[in-house]
CSV table of C-alpha atoms in Angstrom, one decimal:
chain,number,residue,atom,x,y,z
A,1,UNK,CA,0.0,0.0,0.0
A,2,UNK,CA,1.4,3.2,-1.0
A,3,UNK,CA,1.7,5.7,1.8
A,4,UNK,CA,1.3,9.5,1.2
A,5,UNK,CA,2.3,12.3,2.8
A,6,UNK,CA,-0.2,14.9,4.7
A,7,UNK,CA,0.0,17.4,1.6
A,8,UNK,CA,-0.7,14.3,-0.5
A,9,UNK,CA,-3.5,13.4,1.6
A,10,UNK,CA,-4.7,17.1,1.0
A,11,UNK,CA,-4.2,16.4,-2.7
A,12,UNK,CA,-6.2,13.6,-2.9
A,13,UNK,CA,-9.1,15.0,-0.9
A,14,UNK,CA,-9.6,18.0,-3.1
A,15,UNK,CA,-9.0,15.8,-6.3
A,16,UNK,CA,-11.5,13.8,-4.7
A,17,UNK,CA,-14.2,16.0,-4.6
A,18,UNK,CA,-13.1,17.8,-7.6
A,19,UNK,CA,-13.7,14.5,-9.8
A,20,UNK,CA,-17.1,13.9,-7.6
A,21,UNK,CA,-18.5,17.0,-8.5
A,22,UNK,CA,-17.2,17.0,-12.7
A,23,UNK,CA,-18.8,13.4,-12.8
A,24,UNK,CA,-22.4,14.4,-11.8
A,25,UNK,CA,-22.4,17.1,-14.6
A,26,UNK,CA,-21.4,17.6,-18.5
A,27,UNK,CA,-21.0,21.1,-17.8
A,28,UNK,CA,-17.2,21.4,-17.2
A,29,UNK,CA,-16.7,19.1,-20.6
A,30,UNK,CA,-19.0,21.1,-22.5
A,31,UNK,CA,-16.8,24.3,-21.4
A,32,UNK,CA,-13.3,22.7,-22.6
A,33,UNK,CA,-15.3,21.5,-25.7
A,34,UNK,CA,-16.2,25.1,-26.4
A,35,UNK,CA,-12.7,26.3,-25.4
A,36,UNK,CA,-10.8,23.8,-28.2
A,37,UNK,CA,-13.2,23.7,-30.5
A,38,UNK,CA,-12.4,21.5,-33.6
A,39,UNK,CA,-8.7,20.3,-31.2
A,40,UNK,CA,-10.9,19.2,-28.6
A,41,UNK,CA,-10.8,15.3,-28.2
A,42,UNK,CA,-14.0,14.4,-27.0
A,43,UNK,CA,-13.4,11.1,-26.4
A,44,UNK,CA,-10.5,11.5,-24.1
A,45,UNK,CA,-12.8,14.3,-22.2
A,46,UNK,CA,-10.0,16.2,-20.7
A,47,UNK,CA,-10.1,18.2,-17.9
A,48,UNK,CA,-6.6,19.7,-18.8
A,49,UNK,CA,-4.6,21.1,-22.1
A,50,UNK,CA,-4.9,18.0,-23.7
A,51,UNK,CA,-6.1,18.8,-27.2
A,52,UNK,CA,-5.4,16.7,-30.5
A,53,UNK,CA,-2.1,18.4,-31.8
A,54,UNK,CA,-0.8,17.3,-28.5
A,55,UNK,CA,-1.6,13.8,-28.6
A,56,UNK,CA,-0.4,14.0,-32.1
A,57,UNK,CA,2.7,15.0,-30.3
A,58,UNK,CA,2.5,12.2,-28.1
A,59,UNK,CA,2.1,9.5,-30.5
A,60,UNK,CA,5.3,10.6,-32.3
A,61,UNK,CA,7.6,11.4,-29.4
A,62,UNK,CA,6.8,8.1,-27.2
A,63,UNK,CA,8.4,5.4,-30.1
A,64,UNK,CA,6.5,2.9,-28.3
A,65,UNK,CA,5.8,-0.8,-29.7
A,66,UNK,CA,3.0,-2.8,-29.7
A,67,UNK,CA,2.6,-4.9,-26.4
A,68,UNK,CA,4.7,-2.6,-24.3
A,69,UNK,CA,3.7,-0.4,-21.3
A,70,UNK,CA,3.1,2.7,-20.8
A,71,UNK,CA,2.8,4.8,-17.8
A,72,UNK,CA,0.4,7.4,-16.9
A,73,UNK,CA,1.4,9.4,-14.1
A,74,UNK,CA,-1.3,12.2,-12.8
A,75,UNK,CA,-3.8,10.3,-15.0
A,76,UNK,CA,-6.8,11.8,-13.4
A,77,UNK,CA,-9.7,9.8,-15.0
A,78,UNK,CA,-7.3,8.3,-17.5
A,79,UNK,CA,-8.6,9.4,-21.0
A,80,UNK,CA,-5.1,10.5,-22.2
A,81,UNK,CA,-3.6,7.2,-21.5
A,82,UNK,CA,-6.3,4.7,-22.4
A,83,UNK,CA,-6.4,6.6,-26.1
A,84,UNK,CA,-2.4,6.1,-26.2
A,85,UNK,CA,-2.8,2.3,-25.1
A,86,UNK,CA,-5.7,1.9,-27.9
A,87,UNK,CA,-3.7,3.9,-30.6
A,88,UNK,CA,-0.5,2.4,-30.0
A,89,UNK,CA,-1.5,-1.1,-28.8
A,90,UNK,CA,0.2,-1.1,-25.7
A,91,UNK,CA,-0.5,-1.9,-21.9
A,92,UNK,CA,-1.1,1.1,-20.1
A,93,UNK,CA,-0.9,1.3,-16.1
A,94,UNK,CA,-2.2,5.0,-14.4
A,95,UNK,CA,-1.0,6.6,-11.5
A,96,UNK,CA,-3.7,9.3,-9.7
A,97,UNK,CA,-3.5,10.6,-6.2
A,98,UNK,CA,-7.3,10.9,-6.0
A,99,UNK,CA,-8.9,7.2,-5.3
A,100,UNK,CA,-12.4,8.7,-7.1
A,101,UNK,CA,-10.3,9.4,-10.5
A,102,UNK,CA,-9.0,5.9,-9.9
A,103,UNK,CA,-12.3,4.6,-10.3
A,104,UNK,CA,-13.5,6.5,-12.9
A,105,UNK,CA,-10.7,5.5,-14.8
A,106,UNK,CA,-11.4,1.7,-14.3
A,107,UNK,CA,-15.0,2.8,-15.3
A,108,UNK,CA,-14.3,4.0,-18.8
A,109,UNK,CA,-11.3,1.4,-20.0
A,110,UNK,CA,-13.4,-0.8,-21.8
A,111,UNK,CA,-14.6,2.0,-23.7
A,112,UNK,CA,-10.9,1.8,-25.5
A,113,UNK,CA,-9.1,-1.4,-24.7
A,114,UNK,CA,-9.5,-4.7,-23.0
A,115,UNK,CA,-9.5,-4.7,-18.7
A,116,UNK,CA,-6.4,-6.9,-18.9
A,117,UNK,CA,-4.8,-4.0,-20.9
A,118,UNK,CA,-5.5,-1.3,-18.7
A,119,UNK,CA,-4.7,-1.1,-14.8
A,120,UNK,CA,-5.1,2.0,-12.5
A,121,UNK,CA,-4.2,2.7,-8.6
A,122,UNK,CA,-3.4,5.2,-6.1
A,123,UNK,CA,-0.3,6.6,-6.0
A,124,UNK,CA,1.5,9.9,-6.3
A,125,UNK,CA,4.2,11.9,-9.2
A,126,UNK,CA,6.8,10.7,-6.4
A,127,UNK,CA,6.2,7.4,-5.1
A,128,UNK,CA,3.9,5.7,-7.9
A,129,UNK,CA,4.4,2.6,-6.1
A,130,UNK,CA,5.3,0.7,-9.5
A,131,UNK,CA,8.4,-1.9,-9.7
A,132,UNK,CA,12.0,-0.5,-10.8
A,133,UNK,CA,12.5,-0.3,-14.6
A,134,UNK,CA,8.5,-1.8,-15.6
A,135,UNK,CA,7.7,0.7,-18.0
A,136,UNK,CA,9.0,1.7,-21.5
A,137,UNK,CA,7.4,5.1,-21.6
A,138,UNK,CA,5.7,7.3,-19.3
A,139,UNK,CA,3.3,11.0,-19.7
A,140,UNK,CA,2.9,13.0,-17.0
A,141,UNK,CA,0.0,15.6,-18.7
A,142,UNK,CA,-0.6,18.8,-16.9
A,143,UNK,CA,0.5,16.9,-13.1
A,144,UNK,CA,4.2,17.9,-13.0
A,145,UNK,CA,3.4,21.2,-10.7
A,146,UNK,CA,1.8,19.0,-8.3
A,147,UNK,CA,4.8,17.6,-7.2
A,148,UNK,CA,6.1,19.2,-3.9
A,149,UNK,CA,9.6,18.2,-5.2
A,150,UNK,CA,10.0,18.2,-8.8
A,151,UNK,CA,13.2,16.7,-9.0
A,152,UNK,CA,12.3,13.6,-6.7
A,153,UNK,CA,9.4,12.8,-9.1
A,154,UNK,CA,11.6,13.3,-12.4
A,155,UNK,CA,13.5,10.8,-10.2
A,156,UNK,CA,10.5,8.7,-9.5
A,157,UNK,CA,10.3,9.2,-13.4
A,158,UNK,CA,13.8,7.7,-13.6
A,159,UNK,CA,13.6,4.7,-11.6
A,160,UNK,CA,10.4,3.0,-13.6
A,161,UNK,CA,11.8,3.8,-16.8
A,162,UNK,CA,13.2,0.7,-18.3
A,163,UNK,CA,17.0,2.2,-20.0
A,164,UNK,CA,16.0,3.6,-23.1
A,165,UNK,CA,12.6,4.6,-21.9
A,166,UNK,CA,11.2,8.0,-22.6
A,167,UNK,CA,9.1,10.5,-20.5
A,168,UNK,CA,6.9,12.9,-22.4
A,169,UNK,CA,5.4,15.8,-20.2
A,170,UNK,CA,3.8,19.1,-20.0
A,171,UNK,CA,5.4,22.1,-18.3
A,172,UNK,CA,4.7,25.9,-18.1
A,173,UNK,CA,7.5,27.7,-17.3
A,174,UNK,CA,8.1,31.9,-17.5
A,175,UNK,CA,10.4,32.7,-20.7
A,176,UNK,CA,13.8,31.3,-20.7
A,177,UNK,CA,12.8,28.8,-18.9
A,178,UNK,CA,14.6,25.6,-20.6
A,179,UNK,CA,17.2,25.9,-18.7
A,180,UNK,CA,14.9,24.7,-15.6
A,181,UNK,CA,13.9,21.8,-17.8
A,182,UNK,CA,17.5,20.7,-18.6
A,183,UNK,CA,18.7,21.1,-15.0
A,184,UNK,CA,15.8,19.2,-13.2
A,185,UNK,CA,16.3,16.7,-15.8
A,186,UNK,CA,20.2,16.0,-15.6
A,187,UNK,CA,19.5,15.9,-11.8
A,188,UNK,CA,17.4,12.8,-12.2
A,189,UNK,CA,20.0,11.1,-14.6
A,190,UNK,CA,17.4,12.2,-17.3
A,191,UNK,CA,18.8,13.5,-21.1
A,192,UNK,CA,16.4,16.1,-22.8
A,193,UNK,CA,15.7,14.4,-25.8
A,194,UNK,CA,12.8,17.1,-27.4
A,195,UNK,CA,11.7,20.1,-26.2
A,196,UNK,CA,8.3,21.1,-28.1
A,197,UNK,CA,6.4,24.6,-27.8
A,198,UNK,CA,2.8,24.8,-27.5
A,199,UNK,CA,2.5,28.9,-28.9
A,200,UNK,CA,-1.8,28.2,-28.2
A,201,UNK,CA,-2.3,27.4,-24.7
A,202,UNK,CA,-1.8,30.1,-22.7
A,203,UNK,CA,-4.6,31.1,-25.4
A,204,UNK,CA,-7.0,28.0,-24.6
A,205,UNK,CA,-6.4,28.4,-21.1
A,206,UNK,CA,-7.8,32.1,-21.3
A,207,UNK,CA,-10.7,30.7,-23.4
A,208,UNK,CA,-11.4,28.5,-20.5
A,209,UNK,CA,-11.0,30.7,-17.5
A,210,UNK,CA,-13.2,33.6,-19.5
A,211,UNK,CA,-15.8,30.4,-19.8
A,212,UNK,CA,-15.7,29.4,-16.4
A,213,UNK,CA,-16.5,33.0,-15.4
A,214,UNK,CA,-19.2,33.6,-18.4
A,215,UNK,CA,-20.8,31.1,-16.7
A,216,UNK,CA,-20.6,31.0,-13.1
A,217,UNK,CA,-24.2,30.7,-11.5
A,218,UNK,CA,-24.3,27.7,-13.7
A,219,UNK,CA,-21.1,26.4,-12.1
A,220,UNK,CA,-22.9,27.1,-8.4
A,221,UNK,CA,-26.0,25.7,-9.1
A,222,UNK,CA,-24.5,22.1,-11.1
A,223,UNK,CA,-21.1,21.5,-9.1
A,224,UNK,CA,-21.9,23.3,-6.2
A,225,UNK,CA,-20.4,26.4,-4.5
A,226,UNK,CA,-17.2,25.0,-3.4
A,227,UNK,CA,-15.8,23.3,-6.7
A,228,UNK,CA,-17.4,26.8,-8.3
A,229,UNK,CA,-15.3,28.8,-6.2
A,230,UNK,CA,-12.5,26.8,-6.5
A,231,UNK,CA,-12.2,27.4,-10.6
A,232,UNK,CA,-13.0,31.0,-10.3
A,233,UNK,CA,-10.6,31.3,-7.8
A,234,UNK,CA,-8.0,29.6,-10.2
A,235,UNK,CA,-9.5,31.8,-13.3
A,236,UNK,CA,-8.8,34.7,-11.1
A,237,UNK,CA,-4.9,33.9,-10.2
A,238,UNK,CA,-3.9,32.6,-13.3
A,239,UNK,CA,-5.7,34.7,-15.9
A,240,UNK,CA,-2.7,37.4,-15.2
A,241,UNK,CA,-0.2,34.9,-15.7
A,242,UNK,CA,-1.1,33.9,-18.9
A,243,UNK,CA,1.0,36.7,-21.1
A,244,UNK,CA,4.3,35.5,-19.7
A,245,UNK,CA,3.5,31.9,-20.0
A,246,UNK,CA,5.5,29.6,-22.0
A,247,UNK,CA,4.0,26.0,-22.4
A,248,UNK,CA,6.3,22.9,-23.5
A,249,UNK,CA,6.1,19.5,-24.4
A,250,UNK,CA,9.4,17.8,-22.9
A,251,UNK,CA,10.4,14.4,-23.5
A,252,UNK,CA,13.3,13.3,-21.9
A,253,UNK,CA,14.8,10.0,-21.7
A,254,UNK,CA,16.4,7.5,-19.4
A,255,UNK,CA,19.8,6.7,-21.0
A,256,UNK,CA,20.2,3.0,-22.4
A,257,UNK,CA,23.2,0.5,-21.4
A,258,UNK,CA,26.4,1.6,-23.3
A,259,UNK,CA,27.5,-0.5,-26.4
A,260,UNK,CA,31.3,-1.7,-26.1
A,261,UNK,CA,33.0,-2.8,-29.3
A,262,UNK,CA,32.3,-6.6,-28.1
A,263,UNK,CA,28.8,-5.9,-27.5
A,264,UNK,CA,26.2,-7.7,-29.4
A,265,UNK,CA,23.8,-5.5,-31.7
């Protein structure tokens, strides 16, 4: 059983009722849907910046093969991942601090691949509770600030990897921010492998956020006035943020065993 810490715990209990709340209405999807327009993939339902040109992305950058596993870390109700597994053919295992997005997740996996395909439990971005070196790729969409040590969960990253393996992620980070990237990444014996821009989402999220606020007594009245207040609060203290924001699509990679000359191909 994984254990987590108190601000995990805290996590998980606002995730929790964040999930509870989206579940019992189509309002929240049918605000990203309006947000994205023709990029938004409705049958992943996102409840982050997942649109298509990043699972385009995605696809391309993970160079996984059929049968192997991927790892969804942050999975939330696991959309992302179980179109990856489907689209690739691979085994997919998700990762979620919230035990209600876990379960959701298991709900839905049929909808895109077999249940022995597909697995999903409670853990966190730093102890995922998942053996050393089990998985050949690994996303981490949209999750990577939750971390209370970012380096211990590129780490974390790092030690499930199989050598060879590749980690695609999402980060925002203020301009001239790569270096961050390339720092926290050689700390947790990670290369940087790509880094890709994403020029339209500090765009989509002030679609969103403008969305959320457009319609707020419908917010109150479906998810309640917690979870309501909660995204207006976040529309209100991000919103500002949005002209300096610079969102990125890193992969980085664990490095592979190294070849000698008597080393078989």
């Amino acid at each position: 059983m994984i254990h987590l810490t108190d601000r995990e715990w805290e996590q998980a209990g606002h995730y929790d009722a964040f999930h509870t709340a989206r579940a019992a209405s189509p309002l929240v999807s049918e605000l990203y849907a309006r947000a994205m327009g023709d990029a938004y993939p409705a049958e992943v339902a996102p409840y982050s910046s997942c649109d298509w040109p990043l699972l385009g992305t995605l696809t391309s950058r993970l160079k996984l093969r059929p049968g192997q596993l991927l790892a969804d870390i942050g999975c939330g109700t696991g959309g992302v991942g179980l179109w990856l597994a489907r689209a690739l053919n691979t085994r997919l295992v998700g990762i979620d601090v919230s035990a209600k997005a876990v379960r959701l997740a298991l709900e839905r996996r049929t909808d895109f691949v077999g249940e022995e395909r597909a697995h999903f439990a409670v853990g966190s971005l730093e102890t995922t509770g998942l053996p050393d070196t089990c998985a050949h790729a690994l996303i981490c969409i949209d999750a990577l600030s939750n971390a209370a040590d970012r380096i211990a969960a590129l780490t974390e990253f790092h030690r499930i990897l199989a050598p060879g393996g590749r980690a695609v992620m999402t980060r925002t980070l203020p301009a001239g921010g790569r270096t961050e990237v390339r720092t926290q990444a050689r700390a947790a014996g990670l290369t940087v492998e790509h880094i890709d821009t994403r020029p339209g989402e500090p765009e989509l999220w002030h679609r969103v956020y403008q969305l959320w606020t457009m319609h707020e007594d419908r917010l109150r009245l479906e998810l309640g006035h917690d979870q309501a207040a909660n995204m207006l609060a976040e529309a209100h203290r991000m919103q500002p943020r949005l002209a300096t924001r610079r969102a990125l699509i890193v992969t980085l990679r664990r490095p592979g065993p190294r070849r000698g000359k008597h080393t078989r191909a």
